[in-house]
Coordinates of N, CA and C and ligand atoms in Angstrom, one line a residue:
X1 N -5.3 9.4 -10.9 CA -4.8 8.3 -11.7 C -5.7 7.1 -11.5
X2 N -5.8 6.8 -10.2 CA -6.8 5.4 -9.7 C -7.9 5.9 -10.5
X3 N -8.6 7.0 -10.7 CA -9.9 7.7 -11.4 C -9.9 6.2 -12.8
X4 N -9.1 7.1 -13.1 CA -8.8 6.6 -14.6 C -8.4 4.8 -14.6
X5 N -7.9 3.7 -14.1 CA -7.6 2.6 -13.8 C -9.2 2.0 -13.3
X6 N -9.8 2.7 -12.5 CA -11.4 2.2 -11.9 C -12.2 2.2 -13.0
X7 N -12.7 2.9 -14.0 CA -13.2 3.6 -15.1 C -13.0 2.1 -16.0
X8 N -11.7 2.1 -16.0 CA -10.9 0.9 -17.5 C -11.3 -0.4 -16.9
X9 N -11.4 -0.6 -15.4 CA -12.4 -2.0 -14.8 C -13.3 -2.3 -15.1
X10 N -14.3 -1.5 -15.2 CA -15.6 -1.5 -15.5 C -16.0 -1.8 -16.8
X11 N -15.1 -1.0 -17.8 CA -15.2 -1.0 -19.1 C -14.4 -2.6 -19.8
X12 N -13.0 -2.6 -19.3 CA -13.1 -4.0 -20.0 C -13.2 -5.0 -18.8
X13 N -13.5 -6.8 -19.7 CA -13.9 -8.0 -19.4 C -12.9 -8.0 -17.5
X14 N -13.4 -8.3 -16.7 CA -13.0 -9.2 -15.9 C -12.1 -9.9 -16.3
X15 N -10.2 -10.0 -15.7 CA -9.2 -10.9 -16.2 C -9.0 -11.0 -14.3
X16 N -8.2 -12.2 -14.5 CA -7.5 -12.7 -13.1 C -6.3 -11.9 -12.9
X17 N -6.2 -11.3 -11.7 CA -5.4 -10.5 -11.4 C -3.8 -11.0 -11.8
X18 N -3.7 -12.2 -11.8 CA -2.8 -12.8 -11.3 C -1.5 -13.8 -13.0
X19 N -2.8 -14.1 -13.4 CA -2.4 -14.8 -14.5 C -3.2 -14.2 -16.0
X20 N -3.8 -13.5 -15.6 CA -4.6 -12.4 -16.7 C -5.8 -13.7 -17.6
X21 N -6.2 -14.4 -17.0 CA -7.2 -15.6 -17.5 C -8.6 -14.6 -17.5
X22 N -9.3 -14.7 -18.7 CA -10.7 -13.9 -18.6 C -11.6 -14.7 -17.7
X23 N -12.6 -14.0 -16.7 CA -13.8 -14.3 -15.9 C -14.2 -14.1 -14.9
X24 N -12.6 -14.3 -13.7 CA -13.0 -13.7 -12.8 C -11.9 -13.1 -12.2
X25 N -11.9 -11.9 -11.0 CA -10.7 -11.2 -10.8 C -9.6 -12.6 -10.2
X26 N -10.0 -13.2 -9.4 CA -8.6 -14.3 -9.3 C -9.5 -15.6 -9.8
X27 N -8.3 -16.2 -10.8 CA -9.1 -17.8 -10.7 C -9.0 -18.7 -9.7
X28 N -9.7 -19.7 -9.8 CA -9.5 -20.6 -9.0 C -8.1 -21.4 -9.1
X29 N -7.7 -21.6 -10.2 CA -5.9 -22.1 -9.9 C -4.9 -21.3 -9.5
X30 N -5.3 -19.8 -9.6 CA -4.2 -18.8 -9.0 C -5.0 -19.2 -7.4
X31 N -5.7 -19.0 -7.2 CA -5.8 -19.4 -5.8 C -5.2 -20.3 -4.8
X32 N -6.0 -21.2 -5.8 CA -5.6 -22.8 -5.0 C -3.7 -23.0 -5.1
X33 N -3.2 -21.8 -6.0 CA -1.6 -21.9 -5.9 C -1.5 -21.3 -4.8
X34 N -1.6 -20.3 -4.1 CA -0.8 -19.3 -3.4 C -0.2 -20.6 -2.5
X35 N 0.9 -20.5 -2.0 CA 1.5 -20.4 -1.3 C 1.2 -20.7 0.4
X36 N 0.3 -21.1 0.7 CA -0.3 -21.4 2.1 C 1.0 -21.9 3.5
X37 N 1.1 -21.2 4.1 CA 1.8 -21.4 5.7 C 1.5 -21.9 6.3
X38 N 2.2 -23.1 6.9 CA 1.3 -23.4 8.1 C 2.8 -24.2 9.0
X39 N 2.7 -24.8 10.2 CA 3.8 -25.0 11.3 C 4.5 -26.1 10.4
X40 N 5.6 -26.4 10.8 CA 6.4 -25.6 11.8 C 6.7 -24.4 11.6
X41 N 6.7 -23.5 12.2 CA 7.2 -22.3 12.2 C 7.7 -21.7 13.6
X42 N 8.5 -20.9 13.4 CA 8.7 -19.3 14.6 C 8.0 -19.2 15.3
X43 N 7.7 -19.9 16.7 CA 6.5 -19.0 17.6 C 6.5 -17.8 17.3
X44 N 7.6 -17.1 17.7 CA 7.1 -15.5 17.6 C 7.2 -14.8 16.5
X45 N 7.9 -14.8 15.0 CA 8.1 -14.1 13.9 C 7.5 -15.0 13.1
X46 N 7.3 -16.4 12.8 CA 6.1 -17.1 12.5 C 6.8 -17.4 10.7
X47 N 8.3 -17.3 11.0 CA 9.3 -17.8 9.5 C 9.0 -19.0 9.5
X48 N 8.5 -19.9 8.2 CA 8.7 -21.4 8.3 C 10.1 -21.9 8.9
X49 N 10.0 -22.5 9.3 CA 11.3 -23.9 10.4 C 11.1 -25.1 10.0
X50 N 12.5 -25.6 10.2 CA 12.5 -26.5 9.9 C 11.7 -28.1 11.5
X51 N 11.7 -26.9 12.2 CA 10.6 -27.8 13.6 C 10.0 -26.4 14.2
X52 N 9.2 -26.4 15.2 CA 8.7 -25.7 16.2 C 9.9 -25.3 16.7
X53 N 10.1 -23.5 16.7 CA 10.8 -22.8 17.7 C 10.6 -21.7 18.3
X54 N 11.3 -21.3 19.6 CA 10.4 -20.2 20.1 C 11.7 -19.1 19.7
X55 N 12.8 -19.0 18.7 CA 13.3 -18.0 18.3 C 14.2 -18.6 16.7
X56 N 13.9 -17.8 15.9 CA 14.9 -18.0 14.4 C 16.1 -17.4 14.1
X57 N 16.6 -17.3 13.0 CA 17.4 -16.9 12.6 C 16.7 -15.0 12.3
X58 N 16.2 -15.6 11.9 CA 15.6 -14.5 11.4 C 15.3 -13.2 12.2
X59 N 14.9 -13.2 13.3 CA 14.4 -12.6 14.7 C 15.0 -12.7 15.7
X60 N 16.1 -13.3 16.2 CA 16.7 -14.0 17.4 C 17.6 -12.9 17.4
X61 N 17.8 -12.3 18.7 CA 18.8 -11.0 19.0 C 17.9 -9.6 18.2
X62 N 16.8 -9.8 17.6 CA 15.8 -8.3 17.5 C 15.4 -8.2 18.8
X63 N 14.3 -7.1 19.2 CA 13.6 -6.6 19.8 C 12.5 -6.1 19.2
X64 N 11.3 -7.0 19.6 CA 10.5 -6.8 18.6 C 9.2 -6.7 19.9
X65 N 8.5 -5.6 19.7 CA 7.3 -5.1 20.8 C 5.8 -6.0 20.2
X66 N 5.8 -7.0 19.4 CA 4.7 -7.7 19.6 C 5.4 -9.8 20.1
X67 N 4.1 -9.9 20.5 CA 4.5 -11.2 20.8 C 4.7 -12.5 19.9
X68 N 3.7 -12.0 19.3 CA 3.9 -13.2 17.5 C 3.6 -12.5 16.1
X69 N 3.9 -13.5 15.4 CA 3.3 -12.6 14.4 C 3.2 -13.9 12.8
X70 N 1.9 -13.8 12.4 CA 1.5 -14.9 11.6 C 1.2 -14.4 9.8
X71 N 1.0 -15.5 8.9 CA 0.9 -14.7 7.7 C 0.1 -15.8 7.2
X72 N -1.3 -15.4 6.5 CA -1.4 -16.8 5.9 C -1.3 -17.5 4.6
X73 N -0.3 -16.4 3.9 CA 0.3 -17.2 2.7 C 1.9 -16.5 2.8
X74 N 3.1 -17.0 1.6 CA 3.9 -16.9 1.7 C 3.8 -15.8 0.5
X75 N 4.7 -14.7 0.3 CA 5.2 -13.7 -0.7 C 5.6 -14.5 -1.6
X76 N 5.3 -14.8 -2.8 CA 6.0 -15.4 -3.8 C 5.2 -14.6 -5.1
X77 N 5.8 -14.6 -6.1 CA 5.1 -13.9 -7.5 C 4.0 -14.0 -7.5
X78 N 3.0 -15.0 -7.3 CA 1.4 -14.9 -7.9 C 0.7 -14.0 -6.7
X79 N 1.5 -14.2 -5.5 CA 0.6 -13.5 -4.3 C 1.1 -12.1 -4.7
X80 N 2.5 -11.5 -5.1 CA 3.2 -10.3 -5.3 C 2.1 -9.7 -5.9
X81 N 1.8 -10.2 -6.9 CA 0.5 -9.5 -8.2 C -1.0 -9.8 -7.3
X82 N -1.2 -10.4 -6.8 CA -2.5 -9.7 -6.4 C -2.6 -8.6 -5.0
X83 N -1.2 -8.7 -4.6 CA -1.1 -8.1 -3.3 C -1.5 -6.6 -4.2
X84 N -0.3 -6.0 -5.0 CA -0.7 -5.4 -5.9 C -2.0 -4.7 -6.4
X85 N -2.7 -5.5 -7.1 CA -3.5 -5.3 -7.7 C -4.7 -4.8 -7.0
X86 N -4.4 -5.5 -5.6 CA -5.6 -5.5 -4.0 C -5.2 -4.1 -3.5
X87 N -3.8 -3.4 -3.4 CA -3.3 -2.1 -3.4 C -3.6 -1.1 -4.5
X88 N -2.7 -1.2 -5.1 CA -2.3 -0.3 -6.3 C -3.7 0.0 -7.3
X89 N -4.0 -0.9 -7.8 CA -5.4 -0.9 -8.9 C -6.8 -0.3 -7.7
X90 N -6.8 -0.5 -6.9 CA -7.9 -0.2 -5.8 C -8.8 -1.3 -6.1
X91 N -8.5 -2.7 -6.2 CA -9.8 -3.5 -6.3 C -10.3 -4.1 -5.0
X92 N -10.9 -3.2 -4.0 CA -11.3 -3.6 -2.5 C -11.6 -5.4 -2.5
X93 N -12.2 -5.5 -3.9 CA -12.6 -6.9 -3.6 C -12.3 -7.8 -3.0
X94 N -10.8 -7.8 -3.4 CA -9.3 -8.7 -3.1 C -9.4 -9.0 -1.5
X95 N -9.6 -7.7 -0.6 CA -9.4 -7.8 0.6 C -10.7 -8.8 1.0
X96 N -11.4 -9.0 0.7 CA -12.1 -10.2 1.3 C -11.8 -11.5 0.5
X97 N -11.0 -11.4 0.0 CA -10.4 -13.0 -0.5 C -9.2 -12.8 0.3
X98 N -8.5 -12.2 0.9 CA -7.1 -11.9 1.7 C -7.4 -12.7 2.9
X99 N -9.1 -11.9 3.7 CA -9.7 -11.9 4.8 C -9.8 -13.3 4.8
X100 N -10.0 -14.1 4.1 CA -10.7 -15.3 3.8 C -9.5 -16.5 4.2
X101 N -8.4 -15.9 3.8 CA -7.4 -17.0 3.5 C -6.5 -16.7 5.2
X102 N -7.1 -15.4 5.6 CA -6.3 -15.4 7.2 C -7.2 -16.3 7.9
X103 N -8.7 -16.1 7.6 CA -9.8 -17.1 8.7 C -9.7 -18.2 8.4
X104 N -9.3 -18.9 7.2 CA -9.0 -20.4 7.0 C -8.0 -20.9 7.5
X105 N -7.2 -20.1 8.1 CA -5.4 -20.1 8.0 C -5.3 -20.5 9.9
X106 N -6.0 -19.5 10.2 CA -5.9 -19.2 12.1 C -6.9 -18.4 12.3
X107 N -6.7 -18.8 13.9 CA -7.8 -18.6 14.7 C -7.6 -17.0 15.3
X108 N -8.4 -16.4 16.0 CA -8.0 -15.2 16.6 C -7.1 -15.7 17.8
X109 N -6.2 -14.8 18.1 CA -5.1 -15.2 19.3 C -6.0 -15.0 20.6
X110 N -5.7 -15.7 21.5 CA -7.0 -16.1 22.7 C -6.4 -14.6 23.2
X111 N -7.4 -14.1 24.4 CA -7.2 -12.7 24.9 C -7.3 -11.4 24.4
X112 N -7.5 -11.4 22.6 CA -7.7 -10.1 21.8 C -8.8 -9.4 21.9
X113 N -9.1 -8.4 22.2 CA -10.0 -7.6 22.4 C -10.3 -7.0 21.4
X114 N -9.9 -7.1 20.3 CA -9.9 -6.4 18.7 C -9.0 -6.6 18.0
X115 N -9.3 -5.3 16.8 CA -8.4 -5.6 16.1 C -8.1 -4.1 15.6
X116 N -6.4 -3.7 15.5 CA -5.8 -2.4 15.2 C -5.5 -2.6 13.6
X117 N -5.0 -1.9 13.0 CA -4.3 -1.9 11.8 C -3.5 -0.9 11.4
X118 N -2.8 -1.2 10.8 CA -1.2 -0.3 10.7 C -2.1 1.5 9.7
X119 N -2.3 2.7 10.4 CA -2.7 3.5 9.6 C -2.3 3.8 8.4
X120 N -3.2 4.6 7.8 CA -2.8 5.4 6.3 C -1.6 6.1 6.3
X121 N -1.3 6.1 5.5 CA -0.2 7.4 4.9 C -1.2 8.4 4.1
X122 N -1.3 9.2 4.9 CA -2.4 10.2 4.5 C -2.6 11.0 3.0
X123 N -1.1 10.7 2.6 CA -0.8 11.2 0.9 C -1.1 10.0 0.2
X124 N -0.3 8.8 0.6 CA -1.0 7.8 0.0 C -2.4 7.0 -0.1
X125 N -2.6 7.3 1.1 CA -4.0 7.1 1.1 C -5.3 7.8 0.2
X126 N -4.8 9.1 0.0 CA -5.6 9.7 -1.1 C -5.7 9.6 -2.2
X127 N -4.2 9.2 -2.4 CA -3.7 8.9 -3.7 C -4.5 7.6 -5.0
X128 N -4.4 6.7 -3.8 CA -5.1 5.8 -4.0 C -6.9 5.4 -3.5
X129 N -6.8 6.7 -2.6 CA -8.7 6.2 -2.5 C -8.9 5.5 -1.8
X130 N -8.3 4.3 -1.0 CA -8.8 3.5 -0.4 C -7.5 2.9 0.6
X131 N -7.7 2.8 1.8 CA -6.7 1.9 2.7 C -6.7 0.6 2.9
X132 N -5.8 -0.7 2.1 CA -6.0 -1.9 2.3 C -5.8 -2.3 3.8
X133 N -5.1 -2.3 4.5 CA -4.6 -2.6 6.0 C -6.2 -2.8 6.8
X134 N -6.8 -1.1 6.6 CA -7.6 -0.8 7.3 C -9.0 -2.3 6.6
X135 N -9.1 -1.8 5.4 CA -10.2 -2.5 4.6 C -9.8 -4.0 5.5
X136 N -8.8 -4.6 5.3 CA -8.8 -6.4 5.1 C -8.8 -6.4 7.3
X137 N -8.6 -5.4 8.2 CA -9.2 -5.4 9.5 C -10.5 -5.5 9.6
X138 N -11.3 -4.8 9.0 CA -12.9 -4.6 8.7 C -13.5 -6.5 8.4
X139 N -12.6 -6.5 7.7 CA -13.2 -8.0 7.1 C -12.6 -9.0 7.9
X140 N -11.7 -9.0 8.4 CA -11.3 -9.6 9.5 C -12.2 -9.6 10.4
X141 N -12.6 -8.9 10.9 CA -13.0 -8.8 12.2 C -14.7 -9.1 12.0
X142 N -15.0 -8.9 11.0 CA -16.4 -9.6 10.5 C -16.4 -11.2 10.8
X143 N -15.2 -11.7 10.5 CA -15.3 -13.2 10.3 C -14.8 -13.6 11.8
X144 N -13.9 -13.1 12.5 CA -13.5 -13.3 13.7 C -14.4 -12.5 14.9
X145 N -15.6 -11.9 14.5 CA -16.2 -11.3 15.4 C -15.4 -10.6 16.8
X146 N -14.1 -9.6 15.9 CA -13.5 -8.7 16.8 C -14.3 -7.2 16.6
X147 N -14.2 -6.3 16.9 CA -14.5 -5.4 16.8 C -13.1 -4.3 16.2
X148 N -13.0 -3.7 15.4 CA -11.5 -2.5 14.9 C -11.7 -1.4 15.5
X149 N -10.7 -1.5 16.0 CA -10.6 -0.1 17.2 C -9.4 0.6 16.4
X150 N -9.6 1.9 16.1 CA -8.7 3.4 16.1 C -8.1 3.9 16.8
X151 N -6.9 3.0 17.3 CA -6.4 3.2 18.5 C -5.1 3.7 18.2
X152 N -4.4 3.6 16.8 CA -3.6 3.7 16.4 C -3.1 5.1 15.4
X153 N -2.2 6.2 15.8 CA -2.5 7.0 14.8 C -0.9 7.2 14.2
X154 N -0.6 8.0 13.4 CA 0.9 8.5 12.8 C 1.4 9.8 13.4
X155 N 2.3 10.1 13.7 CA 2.9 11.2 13.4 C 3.7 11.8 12.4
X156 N 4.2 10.9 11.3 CA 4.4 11.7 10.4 C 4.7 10.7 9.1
X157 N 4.5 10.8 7.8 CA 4.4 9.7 7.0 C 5.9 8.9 7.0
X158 N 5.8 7.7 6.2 CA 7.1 6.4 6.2 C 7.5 6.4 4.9
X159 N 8.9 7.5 4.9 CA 9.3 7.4 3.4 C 9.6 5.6 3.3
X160 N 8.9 5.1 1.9 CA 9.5 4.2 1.2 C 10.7 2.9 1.5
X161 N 9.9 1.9 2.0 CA 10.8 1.3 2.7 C 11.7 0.2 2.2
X162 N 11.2 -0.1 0.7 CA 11.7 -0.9 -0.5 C 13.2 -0.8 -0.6
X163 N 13.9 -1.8 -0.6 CA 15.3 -1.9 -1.0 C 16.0 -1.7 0.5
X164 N 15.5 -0.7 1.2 CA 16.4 -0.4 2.3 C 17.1 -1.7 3.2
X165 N 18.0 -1.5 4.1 CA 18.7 -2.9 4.7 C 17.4 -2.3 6.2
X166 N 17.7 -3.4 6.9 CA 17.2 -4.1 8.3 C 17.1 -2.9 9.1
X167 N 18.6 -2.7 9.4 CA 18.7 -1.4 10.2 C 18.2 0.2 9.8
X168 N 17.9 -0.1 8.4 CA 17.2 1.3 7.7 C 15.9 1.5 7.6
X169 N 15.5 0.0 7.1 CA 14.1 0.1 8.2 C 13.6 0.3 9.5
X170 N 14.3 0.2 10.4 CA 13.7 0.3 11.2 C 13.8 1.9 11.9
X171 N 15.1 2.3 11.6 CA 15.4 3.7 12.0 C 14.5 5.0 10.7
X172 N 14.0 4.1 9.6 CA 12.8 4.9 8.6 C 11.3 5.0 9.7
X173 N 10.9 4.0 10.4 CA 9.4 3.7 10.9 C 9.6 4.2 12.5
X174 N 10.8 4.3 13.7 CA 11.0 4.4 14.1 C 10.1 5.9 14.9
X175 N 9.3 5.5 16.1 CA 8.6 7.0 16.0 C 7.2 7.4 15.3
X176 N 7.1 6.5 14.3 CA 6.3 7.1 12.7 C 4.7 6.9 13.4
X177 N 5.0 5.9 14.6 CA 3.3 5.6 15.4 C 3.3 6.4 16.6
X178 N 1.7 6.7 16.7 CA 1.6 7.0 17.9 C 0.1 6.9 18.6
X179 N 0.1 6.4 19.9 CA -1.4 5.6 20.5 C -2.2 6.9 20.4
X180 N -3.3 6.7 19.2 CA -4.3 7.4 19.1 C -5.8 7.9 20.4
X181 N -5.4 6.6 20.9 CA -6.3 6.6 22.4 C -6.4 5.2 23.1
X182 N -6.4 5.1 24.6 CA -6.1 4.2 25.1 C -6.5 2.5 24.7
X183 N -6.0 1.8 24.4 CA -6.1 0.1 23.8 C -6.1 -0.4 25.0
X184 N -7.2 -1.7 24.5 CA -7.0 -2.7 25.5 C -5.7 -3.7 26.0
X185 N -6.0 -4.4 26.9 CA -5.1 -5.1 26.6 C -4.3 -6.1 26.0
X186 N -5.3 -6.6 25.4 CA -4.9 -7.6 24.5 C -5.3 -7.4 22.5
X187 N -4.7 -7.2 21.7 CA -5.0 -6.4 20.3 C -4.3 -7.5 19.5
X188 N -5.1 -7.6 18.3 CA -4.0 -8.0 17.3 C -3.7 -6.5 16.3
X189 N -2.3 -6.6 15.8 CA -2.8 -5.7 14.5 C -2.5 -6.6 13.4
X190 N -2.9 -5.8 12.6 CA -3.3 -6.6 10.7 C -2.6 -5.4 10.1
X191 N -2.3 -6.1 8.9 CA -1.4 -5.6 8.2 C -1.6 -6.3 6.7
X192 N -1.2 -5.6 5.8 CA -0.9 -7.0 4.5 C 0.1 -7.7 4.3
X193 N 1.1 -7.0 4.6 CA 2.6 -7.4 4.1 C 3.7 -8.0 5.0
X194 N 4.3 -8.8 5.6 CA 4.9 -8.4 6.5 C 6.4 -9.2 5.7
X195 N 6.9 -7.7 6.0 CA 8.4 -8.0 4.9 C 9.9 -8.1 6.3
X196 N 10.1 -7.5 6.7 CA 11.0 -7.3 8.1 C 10.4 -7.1 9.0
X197 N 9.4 -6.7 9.6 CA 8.7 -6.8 10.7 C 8.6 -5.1 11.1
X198 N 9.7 -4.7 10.6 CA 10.1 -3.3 10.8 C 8.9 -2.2 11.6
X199 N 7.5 -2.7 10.3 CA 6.6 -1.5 10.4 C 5.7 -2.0 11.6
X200 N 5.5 -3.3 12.0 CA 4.4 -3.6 12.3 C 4.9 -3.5 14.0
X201 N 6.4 -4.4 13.8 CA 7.2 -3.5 15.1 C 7.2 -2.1 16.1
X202 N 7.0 -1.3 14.9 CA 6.6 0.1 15.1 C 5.8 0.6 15.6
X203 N 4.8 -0.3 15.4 CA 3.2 0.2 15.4 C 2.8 -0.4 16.3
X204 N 3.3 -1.8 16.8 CA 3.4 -2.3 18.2 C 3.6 -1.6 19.4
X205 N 4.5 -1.2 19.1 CA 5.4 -0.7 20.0 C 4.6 0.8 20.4
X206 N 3.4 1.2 19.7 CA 3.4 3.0 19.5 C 1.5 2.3 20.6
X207 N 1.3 0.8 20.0 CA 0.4 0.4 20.6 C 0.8 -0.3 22.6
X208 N 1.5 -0.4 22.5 CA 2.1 -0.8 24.1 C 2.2 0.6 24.8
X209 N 2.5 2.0 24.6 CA 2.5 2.6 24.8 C 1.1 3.5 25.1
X210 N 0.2 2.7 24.5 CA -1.4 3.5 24.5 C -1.7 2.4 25.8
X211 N -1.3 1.3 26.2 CA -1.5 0.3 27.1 C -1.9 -1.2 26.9
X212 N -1.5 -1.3 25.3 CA -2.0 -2.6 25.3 C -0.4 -3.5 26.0
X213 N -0.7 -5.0 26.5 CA 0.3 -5.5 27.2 C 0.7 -6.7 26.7
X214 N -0.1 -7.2 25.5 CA 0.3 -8.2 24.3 C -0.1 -7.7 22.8
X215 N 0.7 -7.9 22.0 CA 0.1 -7.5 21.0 C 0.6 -8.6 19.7
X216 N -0.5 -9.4 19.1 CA -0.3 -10.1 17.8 C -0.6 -9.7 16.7
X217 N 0.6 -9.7 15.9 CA 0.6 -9.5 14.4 C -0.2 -10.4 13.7
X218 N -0.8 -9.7 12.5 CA -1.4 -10.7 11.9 C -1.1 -10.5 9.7
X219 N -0.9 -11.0 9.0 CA -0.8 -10.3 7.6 C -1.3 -11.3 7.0
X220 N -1.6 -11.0 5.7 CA -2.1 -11.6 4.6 C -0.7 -12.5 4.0
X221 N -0.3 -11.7 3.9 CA 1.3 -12.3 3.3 C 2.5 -12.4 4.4
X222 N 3.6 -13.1 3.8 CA 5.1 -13.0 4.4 C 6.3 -13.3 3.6
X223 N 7.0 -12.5 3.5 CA 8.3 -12.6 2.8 C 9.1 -13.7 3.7
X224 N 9.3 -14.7 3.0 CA 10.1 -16.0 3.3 C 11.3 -15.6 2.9
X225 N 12.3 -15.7 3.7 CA 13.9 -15.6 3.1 C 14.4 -16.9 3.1
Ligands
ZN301 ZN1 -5.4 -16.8 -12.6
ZN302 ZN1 11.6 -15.9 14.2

């Protein structure tokens, strides 16, 4: 199916992912909209606040196996459609405008020895041809001068996590990781999305077990509630 959607890229005009404006895949005013994050926030879940805290509403009484976890725009409709489009359509491009808006956004967390990313879904991954998580680590770590380490692997795919409540996520991802080979100690992982924390939670946690002993989240996006 992606076959056929890559093919119809090439053939018609360049429109903005976002607002369908002809020229270029995002314009400059869908850009200059998104949604940009920055403090006060969550030390550790990284929800905007209304001051500096080291626990929210949001996260306070979880158990969550990374130490922070940052986004550097907010989920709102214009970012929804390019998140999308960076996904679904396969336009790898997107991920270095993603990359771009985490390196403008923050710095690498002091002590990281690299960088992980949440793996494929190996049906989905084919499906689509390309892995964004992995892609926007690559470019990450270009601009942060980390290195991506494969430290992280699955054991079995993550049915569909959309709609589910809190506790269904987490008992869906629960297990779903597992330390591909021993990690340093200090790792961020990357991600695009971070909707409940659920997955990245997971993957933390599958990463503390390979031996890392801090581990920072990092996404392109964040669902604001
Ligand atoms: Zn636009
Ligand atoms: Zn929080």
């Amino acid at each position: 199916m992606w076959c056929d959607v890559k093919l119809l890229d090439l053939i018609l005009p360049v429109r903005c992912v976002v607002c369908d404006a002809g020229g270029e895949q995002l314009c400059r005013a869908c850009r200059d909209a998104f949604p940009r994050l920055c403090p006060p926030w969550c030390h550790r879940c990284g929800a905007p606040t209304a001051w500096l805290v080291e626990r929210c509403r949001e996260c306070s009484g979880r158990r969550l196996a990374f130490a922070s976890a940052r986004a550097a725009v907010a989920y709102d409709e214009g970012v929804r459609r390019f998140v999308r489009a960076w996904k679904e359509r396969g336009l790898r491009s997107l991920a270095a405008v993603a990359a771009d808006e985490i390196a403008d956004a923050l710095s690498p967390p002091p002590g990281a020895a690299g960088l992980a990313f949440v793996p494929p879904d190996r049906a989905r991954g084919l499906e689509r041809g390309h892995h964004p998580a992995e892609r926007l680590a690559r470019e990450l770590g270009d601009r942060w001068a980390l290195p991506v380490l494969p430290v992280l692997g699955r054991t079995r795919p993550i049915p569909r996590q959309r709609g589910l409540s809190l506790a269904d996520r987490r008992r869906n991802v629960a297990g779903a990781f597992a330390p591909a080979r021993r990690a340093p100690a200090g790792l961020v992982l990357v991600d695009d999305v971070y909707t409940s924390g659920s997955t990245v939670g997971a993957a933390a946690t599958a990463l503390r077990k390979g031996g890392a002993r801090r581990v920072d989240v990092v996404t392109f996006a964040r669902v604001v509630r």
